[in-house]
Amino acid sequence: MIDELLLSVLACPACDTRPPLVQRATFLVCTECGRGYRINNGIPNMLVEESLSPDDLGKELKSDG
């Protein structure tokens, strides 16, 4: 679980409008573009090139059950 204060200052680096993120399982998900940023050992990986597209994120979340 990501600390609420940290979550409140993080924003999607792929979007120019810097929209907020929401936590879904082990990902932070952009509320605008839907990209998913994996959380590893409590640390969000905010690299756009390592994020998941909305389609891939949906498949990943579905496989995790």
Short mmCIF file of N, CA, C and O in Angstrom, two decimals:
data_model
loop_
_atom_site.label_atom_id
_atom_site.label_comp_id
_atom_site.label_asym_id
_atom_site.label_seq_id
_atom_site.Cartn_x
_atom_site.Cartn_y
_atom_site.Cartn_z
N MET A 1 0.85 -1.18 0.00
CA MET A 1 0.00 0.00 0.00
C MET A 1 0.88 1.24 0.00
O MET A 1 1.81 1.34 0.78
N ILE A 2 0.59 2.15 -0.89
CA ILE A 2 1.33 3.40 -0.99
C ILE A 2 0.75 4.40 0.00
O ILE A 2 -0.47 4.53 0.14
N ASP A 3 1.62 5.10 0.67
CA ASP A 3 1.22 6.13 1.62
C ASP A 3 0.36 7.18 0.92
O ASP A 3 0.66 7.60 -0.21
N GLU A 4 -0.72 7.59 1.56
CA GLU A 4 -1.66 8.56 0.97
C GLU A 4 -0.99 9.89 0.62
O GLU A 4 -1.31 10.51 -0.39
N LEU A 5 -0.05 10.34 1.44
CA LEU A 5 0.64 11.60 1.16
C LEU A 5 1.48 11.47 -0.11
O LEU A 5 1.45 12.35 -0.97
N LEU A 6 2.19 10.37 -0.25
CA LEU A 6 2.98 10.14 -1.46
C LEU A 6 2.06 10.05 -2.67
O LEU A 6 2.32 10.66 -3.71
N LEU A 7 0.98 9.31 -2.55
CA LEU A 7 0.04 9.16 -3.65
C LEU A 7 -0.54 10.50 -4.08
O LEU A 7 -0.77 10.74 -5.26
N SER A 8 -0.72 11.41 -3.14
CA SER A 8 -1.31 12.71 -3.46
C SER A 8 -0.37 13.61 -4.27
O SER A 8 -0.83 14.53 -4.93
N VAL A 9 0.93 13.33 -4.24
CA VAL A 9 1.87 14.17 -5.00
C VAL A 9 2.35 13.51 -6.29
O VAL A 9 2.93 14.17 -7.14
N LEU A 10 2.11 12.21 -6.44
CA LEU A 10 2.50 11.53 -7.67
C LEU A 10 1.52 11.84 -8.79
O LEU A 10 0.33 12.03 -8.55
N ALA A 11 2.03 11.89 -10.01
CA ALA A 11 1.19 12.14 -11.18
C ALA A 11 1.74 11.34 -12.35
O ALA A 11 2.91 10.93 -12.35
N CYS A 12 0.91 11.10 -13.34
CA CYS A 12 1.32 10.33 -14.50
C CYS A 12 2.36 11.11 -15.30
O CYS A 12 2.07 12.22 -15.79
N PRO A 13 3.56 10.55 -15.50
CA PRO A 13 4.58 11.24 -16.26
C PRO A 13 4.34 11.20 -17.77
O PRO A 13 4.97 11.94 -18.52
N ALA A 14 3.40 10.37 -18.23
CA ALA A 14 3.13 10.26 -19.67
C ALA A 14 2.14 11.32 -20.15
O ALA A 14 2.06 11.58 -21.35
N CYS A 15 1.40 11.92 -19.24
CA CYS A 15 0.36 12.89 -19.61
C CYS A 15 0.83 14.32 -19.32
O CYS A 15 1.38 14.58 -18.24
N ASP A 16 0.58 15.21 -20.25
CA ASP A 16 0.98 16.60 -20.07
C ASP A 16 0.21 17.29 -18.94
O ASP A 16 0.72 18.22 -18.33
N THR A 17 -1.00 16.83 -18.65
CA THR A 17 -1.81 17.48 -17.62
C THR A 17 -1.47 17.01 -16.22
O THR A 17 -2.01 17.54 -15.25
N ARG A 18 -0.57 16.01 -16.12
CA ARG A 18 -0.13 15.46 -14.81
C ARG A 18 -1.32 15.04 -13.95
O ARG A 18 -1.47 15.47 -12.81
N PRO A 19 -2.19 14.17 -14.48
CA PRO A 19 -3.36 13.73 -13.72
C PRO A 19 -2.96 12.85 -12.53
O PRO A 19 -1.89 12.25 -12.52
N PRO A 20 -3.84 12.76 -11.55
CA PRO A 20 -3.55 11.93 -10.37
C PRO A 20 -3.58 10.45 -10.72
O PRO A 20 -4.09 10.03 -11.76
N LEU A 21 -3.04 9.67 -9.80
CA LEU A 21 -3.00 8.22 -9.92
C LEU A 21 -3.84 7.59 -8.83
O LEU A 21 -4.03 8.18 -7.76
N VAL A 22 -4.36 6.41 -9.10
CA VAL A 22 -5.08 5.64 -8.09
C VAL A 22 -4.39 4.29 -7.98
O VAL A 22 -3.81 3.79 -8.94
N GLN A 23 -4.45 3.69 -6.80
CA GLN A 23 -3.82 2.39 -6.62
C GLN A 23 -4.82 1.29 -6.91
O GLN A 23 -5.95 1.31 -6.43
N ARG A 24 -4.39 0.33 -7.74
CA ARG A 24 -5.17 -0.88 -8.02
C ARG A 24 -4.23 -2.06 -7.90
O ARG A 24 -3.30 -2.19 -8.71
N ALA A 25 -4.43 -2.85 -6.88
CA ALA A 25 -3.55 -4.01 -6.59
C ALA A 25 -2.12 -3.52 -6.46
O ALA A 25 -1.84 -2.66 -5.64
N THR A 26 -1.21 -4.04 -7.28
CA THR A 26 0.21 -3.66 -7.19
C THR A 26 0.59 -2.66 -8.27
O THR A 26 1.74 -2.65 -8.74
N PHE A 27 -0.35 -1.82 -8.68
CA PHE A 27 -0.10 -0.81 -9.70
C PHE A 27 -0.65 0.54 -9.28
O PHE A 27 -1.63 0.61 -8.54
N LEU A 28 -0.04 1.58 -9.79
CA LEU A 28 -0.62 2.91 -9.76
C LEU A 28 -1.14 3.16 -11.16
O LEU A 28 -0.43 2.94 -12.14
N VAL A 29 -2.38 3.60 -11.26
CA VAL A 29 -3.03 3.74 -12.56
C VAL A 29 -3.41 5.19 -12.79
O VAL A 29 -4.00 5.85 -11.92
N CYS A 30 -3.08 5.69 -13.98
CA CYS A 30 -3.40 7.06 -14.36
C CYS A 30 -4.90 7.19 -14.57
O CYS A 30 -5.52 6.38 -15.26
N THR A 31 -5.50 8.23 -14.00
CA THR A 31 -6.93 8.47 -14.14
C THR A 31 -7.29 9.03 -15.51
O THR A 31 -8.47 9.10 -15.85
N GLU A 32 -6.30 9.43 -16.30
CA GLU A 32 -6.57 9.99 -17.62
C GLU A 32 -6.27 8.99 -18.74
O GLU A 32 -7.13 8.67 -19.53
N CYS A 33 -5.03 8.50 -18.82
CA CYS A 33 -4.65 7.63 -19.94
C CYS A 33 -4.78 6.15 -19.62
O CYS A 33 -4.77 5.32 -20.53
N GLY A 34 -4.88 5.80 -18.34
CA GLY A 34 -5.06 4.41 -17.95
C GLY A 34 -3.79 3.58 -17.88
O GLY A 34 -3.85 2.38 -17.65
N ARG A 35 -2.62 4.21 -18.07
CA ARG A 35 -1.37 3.46 -17.98
C ARG A 35 -1.17 2.98 -16.54
O ARG A 35 -1.57 3.65 -15.59
N GLY A 36 -0.52 1.81 -16.40
CA GLY A 36 -0.26 1.25 -15.09
C GLY A 36 1.22 1.23 -14.76
O GLY A 36 2.03 0.81 -15.58
N TYR A 37 1.55 1.71 -13.58
CA TYR A 37 2.93 1.76 -13.10
C TYR A 37 3.06 0.77 -11.95
O TYR A 37 2.38 0.90 -10.94
N ARG A 38 3.91 -0.22 -12.13
CA ARG A 38 4.06 -1.31 -11.15
C ARG A 38 4.68 -0.79 -9.84
O ARG A 38 5.56 0.06 -9.86
N ILE A 39 4.22 -1.34 -8.74
CA ILE A 39 4.79 -1.06 -7.42
C ILE A 39 5.63 -2.28 -7.03
O ILE A 39 5.11 -3.39 -6.94
N ASN A 40 6.93 -2.08 -6.84
CA ASN A 40 7.85 -3.15 -6.47
C ASN A 40 8.40 -2.88 -5.07
O ASN A 40 9.05 -1.86 -4.87
N ASN A 41 8.13 -3.79 -4.15
CA ASN A 41 8.62 -3.64 -2.77
C ASN A 41 8.25 -2.29 -2.17
O ASN A 41 9.05 -1.65 -1.49
N GLY A 42 7.04 -1.83 -2.47
CA GLY A 42 6.55 -0.57 -1.92
C GLY A 42 7.01 0.67 -2.65
O GLY A 42 6.69 1.79 -2.26
N ILE A 43 7.77 0.49 -3.75
CA ILE A 43 8.32 1.63 -4.50
C ILE A 43 7.69 1.65 -5.89
O ILE A 43 7.84 0.69 -6.65
N PRO A 44 6.98 2.73 -6.24
CA PRO A 44 6.38 2.80 -7.57
C PRO A 44 7.45 3.04 -8.64
O PRO A 44 8.33 3.87 -8.48
N ASN A 45 7.36 2.26 -9.72
CA ASN A 45 8.24 2.44 -10.87
C ASN A 45 7.52 3.37 -11.84
O ASN A 45 6.62 2.97 -12.56
N MET A 46 7.94 4.64 -11.87
CA MET A 46 7.25 5.66 -12.65
C MET A 46 7.87 5.90 -14.03
O MET A 46 7.65 6.94 -14.63
N LEU A 47 8.62 4.93 -14.54
CA LEU A 47 9.21 5.06 -15.87
C LEU A 47 8.16 4.73 -16.92
O LEU A 47 7.60 3.63 -16.94
N VAL A 48 7.89 5.67 -17.81
CA VAL A 48 6.87 5.49 -18.84
C VAL A 48 7.18 4.27 -19.70
O VAL A 48 6.29 3.47 -20.00
N GLU A 49 8.45 4.08 -20.05
CA GLU A 49 8.82 2.97 -20.93
C GLU A 49 8.65 1.60 -20.27
O GLU A 49 8.62 0.59 -20.95
N GLU A 50 8.49 1.56 -18.96
CA GLU A 50 8.26 0.29 -18.27
C GLU A 50 6.82 0.16 -17.76
O GLU A 50 6.47 -0.82 -17.11
N SER A 51 5.98 1.14 -18.08
CA SER A 51 4.57 1.09 -17.66
C SER A 51 3.79 0.16 -18.60
O SER A 51 4.27 -0.23 -19.66
N LEU A 52 2.59 -0.20 -18.16
CA LEU A 52 1.72 -1.06 -18.97
C LEU A 52 0.62 -0.23 -19.61
O LEU A 52 0.06 0.67 -18.98
N SER A 53 0.30 -0.55 -20.85
CA SER A 53 -0.82 0.09 -21.52
C SER A 53 -2.10 -0.33 -20.82
O SER A 53 -2.12 -1.33 -20.09
N PRO A 54 -3.19 0.40 -21.03
CA PRO A 54 -4.45 0.02 -20.39
C PRO A 54 -4.86 -1.43 -20.71
O PRO A 54 -5.33 -2.15 -19.82
N ASP A 55 -4.66 -1.88 -21.95
CA ASP A 55 -5.02 -3.26 -22.32
C ASP A 55 -4.16 -4.27 -21.58
O ASP A 55 -4.66 -5.25 -21.03
N ASP A 56 -2.84 -4.04 -21.56
CA ASP A 56 -1.95 -4.95 -20.86
C ASP A 56 -2.19 -4.93 -19.35
O ASP A 56 -2.12 -5.97 -18.70
N LEU A 57 -2.51 -3.77 -18.81
CA LEU A 57 -2.80 -3.66 -17.39
C LEU A 57 -4.06 -4.47 -17.05
O LEU A 57 -4.07 -5.20 -16.06
N GLY A 58 -5.08 -4.37 -17.88
CA GLY A 58 -6.30 -5.14 -17.65
C GLY A 58 -6.04 -6.63 -17.64
O GLY A 58 -6.55 -7.35 -16.80
N LYS A 59 -5.21 -7.09 -18.57
CA LYS A 59 -4.86 -8.51 -18.62
C LYS A 59 -4.08 -8.92 -17.37
O LYS A 59 -4.31 -9.98 -16.79
N GLU A 60 -3.16 -8.07 -16.94
CA GLU A 60 -2.35 -8.36 -15.75
C GLU A 60 -3.21 -8.42 -14.50
O GLU A 60 -3.08 -9.33 -13.68
N LEU A 61 -4.11 -7.46 -14.34
CA LEU A 61 -4.99 -7.44 -13.17
C LEU A 61 -5.95 -8.62 -13.18
O LEU A 61 -6.25 -9.19 -12.14
N LYS A 62 -6.41 -8.99 -14.36
CA LYS A 62 -7.34 -10.12 -14.48
C LYS A 62 -6.63 -11.44 -14.13
O LYS A 62 -7.20 -12.29 -13.47
N SER A 63 -5.38 -11.57 -14.54
CA SER A 63 -4.62 -12.81 -14.24
C SER A 63 -4.27 -12.93 -12.77
O SER A 63 -4.09 -14.02 -12.27
N ASP A 64 -4.17 -11.78 -12.07
CA ASP A 64 -3.89 -11.82 -10.65
C ASP A 64 -5.12 -12.18 -9.82
O ASP A 64 -5.04 -12.42 -8.64
N GLY A 65 -6.28 -12.16 -10.50
CA GLY A 65 -7.51 -12.60 -9.90
C GLY A 65 -8.19 -11.69 -8.99
O GLY A 65 -8.97 -11.84 -8.22
#
